[in-house]
Structure formats: structure tokens, C-alpha cells
XYZ file of C-alpha atoms in Angstrom:
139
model
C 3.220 9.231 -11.658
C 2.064 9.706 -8.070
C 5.023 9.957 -5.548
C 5.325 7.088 -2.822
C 4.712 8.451 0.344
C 7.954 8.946 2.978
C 5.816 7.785 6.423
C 9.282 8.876 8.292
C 9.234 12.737 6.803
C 4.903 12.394 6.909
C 5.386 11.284 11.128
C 7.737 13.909 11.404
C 5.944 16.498 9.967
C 2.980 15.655 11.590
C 4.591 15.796 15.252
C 5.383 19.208 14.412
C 2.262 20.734 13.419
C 0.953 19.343 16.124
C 3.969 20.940 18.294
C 2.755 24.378 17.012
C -0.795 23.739 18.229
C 0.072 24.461 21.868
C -0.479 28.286 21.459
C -4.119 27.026 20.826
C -4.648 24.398 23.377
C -2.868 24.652 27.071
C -2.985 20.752 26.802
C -0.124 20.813 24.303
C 2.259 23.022 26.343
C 4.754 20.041 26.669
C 4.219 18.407 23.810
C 8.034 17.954 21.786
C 8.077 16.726 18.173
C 11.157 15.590 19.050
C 10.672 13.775 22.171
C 7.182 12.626 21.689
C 7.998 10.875 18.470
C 9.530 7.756 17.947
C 10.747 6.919 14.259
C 11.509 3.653 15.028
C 8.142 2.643 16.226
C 6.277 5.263 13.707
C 4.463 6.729 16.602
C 3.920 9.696 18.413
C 2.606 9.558 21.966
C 1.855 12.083 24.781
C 0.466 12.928 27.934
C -0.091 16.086 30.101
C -2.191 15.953 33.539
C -2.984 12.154 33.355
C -3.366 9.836 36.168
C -3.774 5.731 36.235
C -7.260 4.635 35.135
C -9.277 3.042 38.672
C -11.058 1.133 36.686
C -10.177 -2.387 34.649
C -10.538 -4.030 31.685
C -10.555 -2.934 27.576
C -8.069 -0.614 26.136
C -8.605 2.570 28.494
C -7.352 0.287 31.615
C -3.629 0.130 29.724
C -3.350 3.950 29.250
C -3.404 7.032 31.365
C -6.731 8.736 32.077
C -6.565 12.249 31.760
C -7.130 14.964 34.641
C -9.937 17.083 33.960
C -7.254 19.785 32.281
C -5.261 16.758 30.914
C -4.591 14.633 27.891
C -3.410 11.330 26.527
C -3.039 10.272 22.657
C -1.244 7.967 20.402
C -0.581 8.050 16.943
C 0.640 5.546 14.732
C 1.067 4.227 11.181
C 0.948 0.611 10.918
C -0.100 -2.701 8.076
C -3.676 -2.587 8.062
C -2.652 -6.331 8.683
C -1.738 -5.422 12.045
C -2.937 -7.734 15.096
C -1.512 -5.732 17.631
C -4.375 -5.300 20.265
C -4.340 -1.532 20.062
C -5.197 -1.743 16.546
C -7.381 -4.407 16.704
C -10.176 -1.429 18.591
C -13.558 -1.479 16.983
C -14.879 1.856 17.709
C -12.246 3.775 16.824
C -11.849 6.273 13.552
C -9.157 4.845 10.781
C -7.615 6.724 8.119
C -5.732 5.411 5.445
C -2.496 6.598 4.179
C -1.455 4.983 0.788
C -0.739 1.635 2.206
C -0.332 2.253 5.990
C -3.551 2.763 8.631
C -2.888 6.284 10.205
C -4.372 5.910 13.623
C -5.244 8.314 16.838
C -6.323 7.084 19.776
C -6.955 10.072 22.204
C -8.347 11.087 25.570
C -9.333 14.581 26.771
C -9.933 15.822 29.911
C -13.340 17.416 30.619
C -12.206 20.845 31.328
C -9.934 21.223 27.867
C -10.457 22.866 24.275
C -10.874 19.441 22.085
C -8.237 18.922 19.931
C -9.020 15.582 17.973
C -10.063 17.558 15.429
C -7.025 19.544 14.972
C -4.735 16.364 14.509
C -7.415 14.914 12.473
C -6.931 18.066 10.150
C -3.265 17.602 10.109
C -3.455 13.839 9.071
C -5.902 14.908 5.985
C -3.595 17.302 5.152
C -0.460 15.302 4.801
C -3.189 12.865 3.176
C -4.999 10.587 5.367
C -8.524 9.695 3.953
C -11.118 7.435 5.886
C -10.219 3.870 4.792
C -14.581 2.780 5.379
C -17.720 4.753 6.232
C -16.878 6.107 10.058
C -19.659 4.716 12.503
C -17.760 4.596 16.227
C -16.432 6.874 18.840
C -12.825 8.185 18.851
C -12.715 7.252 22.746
């Protein structure tokens, strides 16, 4: 019998494997599993080196654009039922986690080491798998 996945322990765990990333990417430096993480919302969100977007419209008008040594991300798990607008992005790579939609929407700066791979890595290995064939842009 397959145990039922604990998305409180899983979002914890994940914040801090991403936590001990920073010694490979600068753009982690302040990243805290502990205050980056909310349990309550089953999220994780940070920024480093971000400024307001100039421009309007879509979902990149709503978040912080980052500088060119910068980043922005958020990570969720949420029903794949969800109509909340941030999930509701086209274009952007799902995974699936038993019955919840692990999600990552993230922004680099120009100038940084990319990192969306590295957090895609963790997901998989606390075991995120894509929920469909992958045809968009993870920005």
C-alpha cells in the first residue's frame, strides 16, 4: 500500500533543499525555509534584486521583475480544480503530486546561474511528475 503523501512535511522539505542551494547560486543568498514558506497557504515565495514591472497587463505586471542579478519565484501546491488566476497560466510547466498540482512560477535575472532546473529537480525528487506532455515556457 502506497503511503499518502504529507504536502506540509513535502513543502517543508522542499523550502529547505532549496535553502541549501544558495552556496550554488548568489540569487539564493536570502532565501529562508522558514521565512519564505507559508504552511498555511502551501507556498513558498521569494525575491532577491527585483524591482516593479514598467510594463502592464498578464501575470508578470502583478509580480516583481527581477534585476539583472535578481530573482522572483513562487511555488505552490493547489486542487488542480483551482481557478485562482495564477493557476489558471497557460504556458507554464505543471507537475503533479498525487492529487495536488505542484507549481513554479519563476523569473531570473539576465546576469544569474538558472536555477529552475534545480527546484524542478527537487520537486521530482520528493515526487512531482508532469501531469500532460510539457509544450510552454516556464516564464
Amino acid at each position: 500500500m502506497a503511503t499518502e503523501i504529507n504536502y506540509k512535511e513535502t513543502l517543508i522539505g522542499v523550502a529547505h533543499r532549496i535553502e541549501a542551494l544558495n552556496k550554488d547560486f548568489p540569487q539564493l543568498k536570502g532565501f529562508s525555509a522558514v521565512k519564505n514558506t507559508s504552511i498555511e497557504n502551501m507556498n513558498i515565495s521569494y525575491e532577491y534584486h527585483t524591482h516593479w514591472p514598467q510594463h502592464r497587463g498578464g501575470w508578470r505586471s502583478g509580480v516583481p521583475e527581477p534585476d539583472a542579478d535578481g530573482i522572483w519565484f513562487y511555488l505552490d501546491f493547489h486542487d488542480p480544480d483551482s481557478s485562482a488566476q495564477i493557476h489558471t497560466q497557460p504556458l507554464v510547466r505543471k507537475m503533479c503530486l498525487e492529487n495536488k498540482i505542484a507549481f513554479l512560477l519563476i523569473l531570473e535575472g539576465k546576469d544569474t546561474k538558472p536555477v529552475v532546473g534545480a527546484i524542478w529537480k527537487i520537486m521530482e525528487n520528493y515526487g512531482a511528475k508532469p501531469c500532460e506532455p510539457y509544450k510552454g515556457s516556464d516564464i
